[in-house]
PDB file of C-alpha atoms in Angstrom:
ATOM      1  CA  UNK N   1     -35.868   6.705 -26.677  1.00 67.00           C
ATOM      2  CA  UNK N   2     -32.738   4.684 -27.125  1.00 80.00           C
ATOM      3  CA  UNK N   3     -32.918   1.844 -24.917  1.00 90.00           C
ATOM      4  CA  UNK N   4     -29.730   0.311 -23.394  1.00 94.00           C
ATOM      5  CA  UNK N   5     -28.352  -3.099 -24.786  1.00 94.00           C
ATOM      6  CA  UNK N   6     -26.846  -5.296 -21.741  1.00 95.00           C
ATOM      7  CA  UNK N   7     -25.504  -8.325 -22.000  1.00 94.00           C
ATOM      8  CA  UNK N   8     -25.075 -10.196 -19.212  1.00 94.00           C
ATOM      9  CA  UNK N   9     -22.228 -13.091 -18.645  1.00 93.00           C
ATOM     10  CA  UNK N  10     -23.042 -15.600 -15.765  1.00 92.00           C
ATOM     11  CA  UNK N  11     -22.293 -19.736 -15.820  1.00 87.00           C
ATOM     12  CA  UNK N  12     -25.214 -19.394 -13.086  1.00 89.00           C
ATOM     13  CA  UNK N  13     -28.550 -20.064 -16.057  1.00 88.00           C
ATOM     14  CA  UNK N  14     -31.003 -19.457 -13.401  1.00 91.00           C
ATOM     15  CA  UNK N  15     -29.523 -16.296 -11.752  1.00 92.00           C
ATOM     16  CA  UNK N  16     -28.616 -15.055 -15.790  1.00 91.00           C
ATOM     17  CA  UNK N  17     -32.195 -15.644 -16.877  1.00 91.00           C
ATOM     18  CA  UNK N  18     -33.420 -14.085 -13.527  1.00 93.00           C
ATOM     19  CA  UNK N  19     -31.237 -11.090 -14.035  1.00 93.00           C
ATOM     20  CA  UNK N  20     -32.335 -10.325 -17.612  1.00 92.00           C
ATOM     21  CA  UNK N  21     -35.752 -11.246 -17.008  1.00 93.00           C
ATOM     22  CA  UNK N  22     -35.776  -7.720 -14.238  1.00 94.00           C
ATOM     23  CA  UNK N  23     -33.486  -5.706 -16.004  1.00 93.00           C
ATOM     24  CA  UNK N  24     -35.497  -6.232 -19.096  1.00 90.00           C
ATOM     25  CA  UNK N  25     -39.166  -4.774 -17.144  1.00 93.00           C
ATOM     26  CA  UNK N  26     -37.665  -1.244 -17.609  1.00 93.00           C
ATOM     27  CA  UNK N  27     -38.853   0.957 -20.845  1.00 93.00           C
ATOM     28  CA  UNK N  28     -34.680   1.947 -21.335  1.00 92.00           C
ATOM     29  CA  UNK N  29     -33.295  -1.215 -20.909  1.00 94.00           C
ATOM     30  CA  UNK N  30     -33.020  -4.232 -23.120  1.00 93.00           C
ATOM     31  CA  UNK N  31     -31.308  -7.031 -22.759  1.00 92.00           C
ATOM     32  CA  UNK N  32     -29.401  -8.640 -25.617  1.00 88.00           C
ATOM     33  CA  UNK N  33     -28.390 -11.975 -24.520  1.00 85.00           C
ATOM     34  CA  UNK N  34     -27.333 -14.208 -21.429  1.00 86.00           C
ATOM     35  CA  UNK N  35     -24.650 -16.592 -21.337  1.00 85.00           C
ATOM     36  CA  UNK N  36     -22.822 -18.863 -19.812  1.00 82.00           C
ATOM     37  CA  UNK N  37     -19.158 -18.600 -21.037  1.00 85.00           C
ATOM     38  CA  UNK N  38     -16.773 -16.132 -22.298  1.00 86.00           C
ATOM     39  CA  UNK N  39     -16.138 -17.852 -25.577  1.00 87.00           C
ATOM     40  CA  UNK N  40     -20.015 -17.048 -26.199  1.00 88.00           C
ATOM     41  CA  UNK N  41     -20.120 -13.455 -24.890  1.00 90.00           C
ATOM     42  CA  UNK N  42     -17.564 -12.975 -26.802  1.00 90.00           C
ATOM     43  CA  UNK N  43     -19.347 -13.853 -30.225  1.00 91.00           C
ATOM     44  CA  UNK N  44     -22.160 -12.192 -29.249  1.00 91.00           C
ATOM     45  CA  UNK N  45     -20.356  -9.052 -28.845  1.00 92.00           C
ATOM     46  CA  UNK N  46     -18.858  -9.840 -32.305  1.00 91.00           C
ATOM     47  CA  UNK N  47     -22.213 -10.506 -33.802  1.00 91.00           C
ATOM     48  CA  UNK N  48     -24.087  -7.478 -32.180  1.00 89.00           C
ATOM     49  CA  UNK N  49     -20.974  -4.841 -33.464  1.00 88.00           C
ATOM     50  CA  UNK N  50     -21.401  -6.531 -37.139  1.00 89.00           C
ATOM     51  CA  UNK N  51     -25.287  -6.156 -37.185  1.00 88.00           C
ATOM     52  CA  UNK N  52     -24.591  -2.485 -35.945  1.00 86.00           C
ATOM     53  CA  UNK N  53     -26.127  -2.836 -33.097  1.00 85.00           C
ATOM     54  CA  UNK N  54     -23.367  -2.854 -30.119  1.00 87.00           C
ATOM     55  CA  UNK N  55     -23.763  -3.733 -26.634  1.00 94.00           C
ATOM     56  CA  UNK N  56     -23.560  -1.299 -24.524  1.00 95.00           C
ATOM     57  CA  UNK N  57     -22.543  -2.236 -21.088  1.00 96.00           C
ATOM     58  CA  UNK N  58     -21.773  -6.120 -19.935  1.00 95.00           C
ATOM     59  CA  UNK N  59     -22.705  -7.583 -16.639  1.00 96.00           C
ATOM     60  CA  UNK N  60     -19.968 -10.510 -15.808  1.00 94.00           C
ATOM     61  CA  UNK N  61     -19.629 -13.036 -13.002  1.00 93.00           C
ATOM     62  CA  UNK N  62     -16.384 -12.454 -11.482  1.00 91.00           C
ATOM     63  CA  UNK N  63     -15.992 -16.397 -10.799  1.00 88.00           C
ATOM     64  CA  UNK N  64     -17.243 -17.105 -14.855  1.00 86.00           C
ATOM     65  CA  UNK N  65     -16.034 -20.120 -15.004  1.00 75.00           C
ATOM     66  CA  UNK N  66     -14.238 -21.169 -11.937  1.00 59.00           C
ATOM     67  CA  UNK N  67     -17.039 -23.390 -10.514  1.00 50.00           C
ATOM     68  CA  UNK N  68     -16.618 -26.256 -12.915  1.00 45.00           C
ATOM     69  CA  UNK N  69     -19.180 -29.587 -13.231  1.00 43.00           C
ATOM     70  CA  UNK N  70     -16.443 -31.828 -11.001  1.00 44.00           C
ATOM     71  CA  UNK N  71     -17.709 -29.677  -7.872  1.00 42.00           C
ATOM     72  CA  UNK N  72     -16.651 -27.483  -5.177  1.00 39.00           C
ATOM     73  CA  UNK N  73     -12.558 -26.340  -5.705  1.00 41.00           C
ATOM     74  CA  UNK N  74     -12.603 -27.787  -9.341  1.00 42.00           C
ATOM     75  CA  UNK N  75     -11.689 -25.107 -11.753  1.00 40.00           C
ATOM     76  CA  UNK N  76     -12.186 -24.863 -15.585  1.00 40.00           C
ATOM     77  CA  UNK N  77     -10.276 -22.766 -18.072  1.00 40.00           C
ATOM     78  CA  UNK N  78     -12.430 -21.999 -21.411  1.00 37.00           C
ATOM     79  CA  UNK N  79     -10.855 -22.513 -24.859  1.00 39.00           C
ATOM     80  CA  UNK N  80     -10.182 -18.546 -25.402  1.00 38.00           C
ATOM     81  CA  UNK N  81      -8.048 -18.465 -22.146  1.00 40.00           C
ATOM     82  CA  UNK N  82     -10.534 -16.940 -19.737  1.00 40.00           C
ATOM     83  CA  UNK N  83     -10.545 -18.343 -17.003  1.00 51.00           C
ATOM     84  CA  UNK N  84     -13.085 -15.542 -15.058  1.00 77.00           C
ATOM     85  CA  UNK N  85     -14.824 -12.591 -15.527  1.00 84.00           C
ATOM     86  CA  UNK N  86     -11.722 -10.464 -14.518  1.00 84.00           C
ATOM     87  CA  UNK N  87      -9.763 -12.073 -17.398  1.00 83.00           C
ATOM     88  CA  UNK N  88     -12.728 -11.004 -19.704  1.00 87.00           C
ATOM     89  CA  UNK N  89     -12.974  -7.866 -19.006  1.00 88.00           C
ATOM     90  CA  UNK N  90      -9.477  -7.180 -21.100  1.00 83.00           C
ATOM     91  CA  UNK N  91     -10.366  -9.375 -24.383  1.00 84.00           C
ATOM     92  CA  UNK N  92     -13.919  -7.669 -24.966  1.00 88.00           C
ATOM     93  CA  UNK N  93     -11.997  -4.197 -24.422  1.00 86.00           C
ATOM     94  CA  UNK N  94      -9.898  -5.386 -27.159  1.00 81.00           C
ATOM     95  CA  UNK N  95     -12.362  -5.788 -29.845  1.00 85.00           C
ATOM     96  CA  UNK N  96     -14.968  -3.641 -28.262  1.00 89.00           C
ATOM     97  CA  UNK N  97     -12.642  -0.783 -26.878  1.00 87.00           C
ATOM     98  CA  UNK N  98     -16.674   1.403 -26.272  1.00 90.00           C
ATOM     99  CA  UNK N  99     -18.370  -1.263 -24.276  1.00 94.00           C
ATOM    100  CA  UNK N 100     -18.679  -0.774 -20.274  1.00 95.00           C
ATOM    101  CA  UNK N 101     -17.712  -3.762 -18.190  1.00 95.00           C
ATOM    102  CA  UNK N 102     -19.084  -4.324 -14.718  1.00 96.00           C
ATOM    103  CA  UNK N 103     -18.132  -7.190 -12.735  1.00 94.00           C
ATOM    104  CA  UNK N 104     -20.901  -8.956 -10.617  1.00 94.00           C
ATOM    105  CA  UNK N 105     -19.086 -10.636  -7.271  1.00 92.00           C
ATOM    106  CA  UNK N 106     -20.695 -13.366  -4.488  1.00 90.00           C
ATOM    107  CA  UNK N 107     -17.786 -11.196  -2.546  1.00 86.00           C
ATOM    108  CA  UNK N 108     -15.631  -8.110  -1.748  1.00 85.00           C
ATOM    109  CA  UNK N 109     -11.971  -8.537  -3.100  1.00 87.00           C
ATOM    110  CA  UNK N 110      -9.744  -5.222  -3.113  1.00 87.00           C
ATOM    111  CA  UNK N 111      -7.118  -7.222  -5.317  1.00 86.00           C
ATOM    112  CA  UNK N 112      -9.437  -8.672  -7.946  1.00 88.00           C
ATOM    113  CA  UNK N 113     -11.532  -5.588  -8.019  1.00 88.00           C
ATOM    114  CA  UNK N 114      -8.203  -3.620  -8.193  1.00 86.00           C
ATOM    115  CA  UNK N 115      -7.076  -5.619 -10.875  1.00 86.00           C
ATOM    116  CA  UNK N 116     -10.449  -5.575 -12.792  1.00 87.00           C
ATOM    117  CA  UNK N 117     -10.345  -1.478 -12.969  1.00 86.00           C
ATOM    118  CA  UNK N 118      -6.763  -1.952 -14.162  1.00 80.00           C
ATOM    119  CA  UNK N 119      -7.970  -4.019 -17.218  1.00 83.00           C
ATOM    120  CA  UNK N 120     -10.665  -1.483 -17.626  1.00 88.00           C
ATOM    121  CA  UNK N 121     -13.977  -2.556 -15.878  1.00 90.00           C
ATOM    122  CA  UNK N 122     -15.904   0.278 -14.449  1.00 92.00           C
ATOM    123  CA  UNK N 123     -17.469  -1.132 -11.795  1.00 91.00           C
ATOM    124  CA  UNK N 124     -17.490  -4.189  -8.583  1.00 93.00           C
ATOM    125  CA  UNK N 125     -20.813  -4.911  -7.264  1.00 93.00           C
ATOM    126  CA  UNK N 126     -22.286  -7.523  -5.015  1.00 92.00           C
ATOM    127  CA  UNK N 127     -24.664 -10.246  -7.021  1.00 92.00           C
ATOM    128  CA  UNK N 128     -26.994  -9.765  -5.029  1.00 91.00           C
ATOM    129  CA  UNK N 129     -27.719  -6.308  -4.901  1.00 92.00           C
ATOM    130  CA  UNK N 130     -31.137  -4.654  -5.248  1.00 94.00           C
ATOM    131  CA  UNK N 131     -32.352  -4.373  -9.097  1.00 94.00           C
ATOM    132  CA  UNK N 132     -32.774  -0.221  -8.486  1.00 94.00           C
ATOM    133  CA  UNK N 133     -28.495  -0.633  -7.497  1.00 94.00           C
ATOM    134  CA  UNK N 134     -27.738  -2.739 -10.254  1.00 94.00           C
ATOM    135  CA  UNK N 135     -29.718  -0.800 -12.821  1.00 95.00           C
ATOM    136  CA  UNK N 136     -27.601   2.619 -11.472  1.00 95.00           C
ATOM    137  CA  UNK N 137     -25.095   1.575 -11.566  1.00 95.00           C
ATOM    138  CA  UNK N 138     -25.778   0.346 -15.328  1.00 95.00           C
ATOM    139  CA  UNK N 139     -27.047   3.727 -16.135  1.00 94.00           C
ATOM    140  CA  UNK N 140     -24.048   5.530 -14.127  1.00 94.00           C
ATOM    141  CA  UNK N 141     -21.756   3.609 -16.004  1.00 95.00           C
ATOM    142  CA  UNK N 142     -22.657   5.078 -19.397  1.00 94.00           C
ATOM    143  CA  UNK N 143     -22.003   8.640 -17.753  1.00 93.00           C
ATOM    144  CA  UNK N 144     -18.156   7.420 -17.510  1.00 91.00           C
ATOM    145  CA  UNK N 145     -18.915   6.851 -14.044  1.00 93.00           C
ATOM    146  CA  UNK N 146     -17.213   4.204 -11.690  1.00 90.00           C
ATOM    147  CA  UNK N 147     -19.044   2.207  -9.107  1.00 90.00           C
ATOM    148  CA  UNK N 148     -17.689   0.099  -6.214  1.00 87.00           C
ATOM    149  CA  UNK N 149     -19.413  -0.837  -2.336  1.00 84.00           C
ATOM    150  CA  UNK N 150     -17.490   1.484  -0.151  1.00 84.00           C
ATOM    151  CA  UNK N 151     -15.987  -1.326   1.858  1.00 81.00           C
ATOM    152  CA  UNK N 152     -13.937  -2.253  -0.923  1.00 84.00           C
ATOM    153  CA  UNK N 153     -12.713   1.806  -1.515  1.00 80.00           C
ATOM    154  CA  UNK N 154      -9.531   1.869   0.947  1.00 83.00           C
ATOM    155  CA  UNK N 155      -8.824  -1.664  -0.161  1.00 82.00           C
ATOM    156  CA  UNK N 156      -9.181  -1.078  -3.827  1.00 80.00           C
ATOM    157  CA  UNK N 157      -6.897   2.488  -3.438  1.00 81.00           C
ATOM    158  CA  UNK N 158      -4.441   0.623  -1.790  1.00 81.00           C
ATOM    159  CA  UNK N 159      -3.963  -2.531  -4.538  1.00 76.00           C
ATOM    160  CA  UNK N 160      -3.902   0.518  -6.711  1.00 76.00           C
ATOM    161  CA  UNK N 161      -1.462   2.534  -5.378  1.00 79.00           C
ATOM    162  CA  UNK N 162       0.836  -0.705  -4.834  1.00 76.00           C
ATOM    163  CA  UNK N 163       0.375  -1.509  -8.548  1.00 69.00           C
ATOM    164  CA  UNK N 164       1.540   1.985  -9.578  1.00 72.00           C
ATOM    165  CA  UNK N 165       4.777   2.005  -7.095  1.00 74.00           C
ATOM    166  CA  UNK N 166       5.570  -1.324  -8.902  1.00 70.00           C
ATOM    167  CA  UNK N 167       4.873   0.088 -12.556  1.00 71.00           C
ATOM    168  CA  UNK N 168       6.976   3.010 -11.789  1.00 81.00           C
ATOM    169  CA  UNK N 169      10.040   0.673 -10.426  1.00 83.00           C
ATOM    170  CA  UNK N 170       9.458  -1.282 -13.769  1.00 84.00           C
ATOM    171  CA  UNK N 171       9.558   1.444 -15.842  1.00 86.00           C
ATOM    172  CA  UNK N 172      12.245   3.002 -14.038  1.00 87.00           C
ATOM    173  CA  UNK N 173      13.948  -0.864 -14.948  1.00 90.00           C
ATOM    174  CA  UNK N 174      13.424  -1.022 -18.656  1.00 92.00           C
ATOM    175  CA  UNK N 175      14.451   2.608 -19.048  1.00 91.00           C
ATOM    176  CA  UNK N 176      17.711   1.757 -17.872  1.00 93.00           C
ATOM    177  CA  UNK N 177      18.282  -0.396 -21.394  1.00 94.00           C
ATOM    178  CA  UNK N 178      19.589   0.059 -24.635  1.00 95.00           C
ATOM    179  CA  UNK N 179      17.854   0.434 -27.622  1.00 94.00           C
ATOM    180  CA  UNK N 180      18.841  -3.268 -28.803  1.00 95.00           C
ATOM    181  CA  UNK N 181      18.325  -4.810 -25.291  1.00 94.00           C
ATOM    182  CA  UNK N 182      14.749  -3.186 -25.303  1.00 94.00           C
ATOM    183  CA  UNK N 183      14.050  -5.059 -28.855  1.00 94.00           C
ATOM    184  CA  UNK N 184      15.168  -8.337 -27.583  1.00 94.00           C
ATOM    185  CA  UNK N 185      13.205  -8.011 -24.403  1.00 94.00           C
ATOM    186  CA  UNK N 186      10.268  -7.060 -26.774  1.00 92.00           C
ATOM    187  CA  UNK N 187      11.040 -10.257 -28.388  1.00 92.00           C
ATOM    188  CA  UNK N 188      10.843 -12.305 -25.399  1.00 91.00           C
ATOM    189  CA  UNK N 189       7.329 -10.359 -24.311  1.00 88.00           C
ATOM    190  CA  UNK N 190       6.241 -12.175 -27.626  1.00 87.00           C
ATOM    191  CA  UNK N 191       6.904 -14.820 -26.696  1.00 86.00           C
ATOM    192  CA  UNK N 192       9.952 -15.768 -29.142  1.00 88.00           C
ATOM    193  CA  UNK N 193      12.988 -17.976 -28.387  1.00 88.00           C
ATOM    194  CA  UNK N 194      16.530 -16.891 -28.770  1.00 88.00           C
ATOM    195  CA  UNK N 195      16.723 -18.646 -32.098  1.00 91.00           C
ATOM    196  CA  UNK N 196      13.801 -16.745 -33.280  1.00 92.00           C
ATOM    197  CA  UNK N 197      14.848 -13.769 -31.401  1.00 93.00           C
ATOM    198  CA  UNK N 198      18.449 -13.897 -33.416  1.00 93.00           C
ATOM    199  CA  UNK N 199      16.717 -14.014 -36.983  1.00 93.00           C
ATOM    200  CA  UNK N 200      14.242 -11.633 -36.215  1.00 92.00           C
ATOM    201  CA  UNK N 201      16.909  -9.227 -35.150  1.00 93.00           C
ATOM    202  CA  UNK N 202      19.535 -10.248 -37.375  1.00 93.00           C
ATOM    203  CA  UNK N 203      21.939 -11.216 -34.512  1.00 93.00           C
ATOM    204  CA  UNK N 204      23.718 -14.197 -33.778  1.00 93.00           C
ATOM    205  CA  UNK N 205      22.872 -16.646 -31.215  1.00 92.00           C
ATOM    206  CA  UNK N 206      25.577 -15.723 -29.104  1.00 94.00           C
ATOM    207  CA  UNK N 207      24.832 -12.146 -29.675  1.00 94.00           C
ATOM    208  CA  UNK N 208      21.363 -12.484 -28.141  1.00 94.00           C
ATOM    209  CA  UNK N 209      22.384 -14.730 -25.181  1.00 94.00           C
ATOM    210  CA  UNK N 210      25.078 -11.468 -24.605  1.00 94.00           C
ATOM    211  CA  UNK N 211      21.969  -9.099 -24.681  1.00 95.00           C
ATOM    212  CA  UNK N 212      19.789 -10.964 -22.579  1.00 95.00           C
ATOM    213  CA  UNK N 213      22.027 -11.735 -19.723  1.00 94.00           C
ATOM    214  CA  UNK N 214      22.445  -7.932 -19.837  1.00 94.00           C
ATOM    215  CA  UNK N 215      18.248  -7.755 -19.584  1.00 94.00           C
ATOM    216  CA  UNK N 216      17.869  -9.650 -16.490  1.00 93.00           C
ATOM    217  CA  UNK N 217      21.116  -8.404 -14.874  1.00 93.00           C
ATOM    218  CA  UNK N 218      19.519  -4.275 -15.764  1.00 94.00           C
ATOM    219  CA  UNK N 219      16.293  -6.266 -14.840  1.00 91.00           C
ATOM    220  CA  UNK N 220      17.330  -7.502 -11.308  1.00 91.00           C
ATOM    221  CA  UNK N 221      15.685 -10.769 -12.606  1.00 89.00           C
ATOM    222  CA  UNK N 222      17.691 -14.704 -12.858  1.00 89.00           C
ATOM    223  CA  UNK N 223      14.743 -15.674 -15.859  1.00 87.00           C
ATOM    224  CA  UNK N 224      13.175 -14.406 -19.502  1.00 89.00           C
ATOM    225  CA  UNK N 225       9.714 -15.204 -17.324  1.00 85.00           C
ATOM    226  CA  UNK N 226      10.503 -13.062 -14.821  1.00 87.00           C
ATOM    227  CA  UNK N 227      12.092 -10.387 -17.214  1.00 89.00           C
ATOM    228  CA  UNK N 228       8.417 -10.533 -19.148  1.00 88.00           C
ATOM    229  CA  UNK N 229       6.818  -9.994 -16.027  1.00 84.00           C
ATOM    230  CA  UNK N 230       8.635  -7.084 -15.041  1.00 87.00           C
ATOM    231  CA  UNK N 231       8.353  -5.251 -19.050  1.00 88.00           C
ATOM    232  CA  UNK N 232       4.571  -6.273 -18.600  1.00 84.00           C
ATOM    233  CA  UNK N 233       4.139  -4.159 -15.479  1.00 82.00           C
ATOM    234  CA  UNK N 234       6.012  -1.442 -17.450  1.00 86.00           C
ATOM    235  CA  UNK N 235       4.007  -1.598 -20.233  1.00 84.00           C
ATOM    236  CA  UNK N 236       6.371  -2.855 -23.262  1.00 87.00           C
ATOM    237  CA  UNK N 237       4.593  -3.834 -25.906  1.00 86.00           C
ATOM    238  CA  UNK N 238       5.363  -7.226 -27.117  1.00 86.00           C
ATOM    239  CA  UNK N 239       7.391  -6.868 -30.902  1.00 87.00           C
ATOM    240  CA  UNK N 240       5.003  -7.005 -33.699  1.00 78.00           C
TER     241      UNK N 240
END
């Protein structure tokens, strides 16, 4: 029998250990690591893909890393730029596109847990759930299932259906642009500055000041931030 390889991603050491130390009683279940930052669930999702043995679903504290050693309100960022569980959830897709991601929460949140099934999580459950809950929702998970409490459903469906009236205005936005304009605002999604943007594209300074004014006027925007923000809810890829 193939047993199921969780890892589980809590800043909490007891609660982790606790966790693994249950989850790890049942005959299909084993648990590859805990830890306590998303720099080192990260490696150990690297390390477990190169040995060939991948993890299969992740556990993750939604508030990894937001309770940080100067006490209650401090906040800590880690070096890869996670700052919680909800931001982790799209950098392990990246690498690890076949691993399920379930956030563990100390509350209900329609817009985090909306915005954690946007960057691909498959589930929102309470920390401190029953062991039979958590582990069904670890086996459900694997059958491409998603799991969240049913307060959070109307909630949830509503940050969702917001987020797709806003996408659809966005794309609706960028559509309106011309194949140059789209290139520079692809540019500025990366991140680039007009100089950059100009000998990237082969265009003068003056030519890509011209274009971008035409961005954010197409855009409805007065900045290249909030021009990004509105190609990022429309999906434009940043230029390569």
């Amino acid at each position: 029998m193939r047993r199921i390889r969780v890892l589980v991603v809590d800043d909490h050491r007891v609660f982790a250990e606790s966790l693994a130390a249950a989850m790890g009683t049942e005959p299909d279940v084993e648990v590859v690591a805990t830890t306590g930052s998303a720099s080192a669930a990260l490696r150990c999702l690297d390390r477990a893909q190169v040995e060939g043995r991948g993890v299969d679903v992740v556990l993750v504290d939604a508030d990894l890393g937001v309770r940080a050693p100067g006490g209650p309100g401090a906040r800590m960022t880690w070096p890869d730029g996670a700052a919680d569980g909800v931001s982790l959830v799209a950098q392990a897709l990246g690498g690890h596109p076949g691993v399920r991601l379930v956030i563990l929460a100390d509350r209900d949140d329609p817009q985090r847990a909306a915005a954690a099934l946007q960057a691909g999580a498959r589930g929102w459950v309470a920390k401190d759930s029953s062991l039979s809950r958590l582990l069904a929702v670890v086996r459900g998970v694997l059958r491409d299932e998603t799991h969240l409490p049913p307060a959070l459903l109307t909630g949830v469906l509503g940050e969702l259906s917001t987020a797709r009236r806003s996408r659809t205005e966005s794309e609706r936005l960028v559509e309106s642009l011309t194949p140059r304009e789209l290139e520079v605002l692809r540019c500025l999604v990366a991140g680039l500055g007009r100089k950059s943007v100009a000998e990237r594209l082969f265009l003068s300074p003056h030519t890509v000041r011209t274009h971008t004014q035409n961005v954010l006027g197409k855009l409805g925007v007065h900045s290249t931030l909030a021009a990004v923000a509105v190609a990022r809810r429309a999906g434009v890829e940043p230029a390569d």
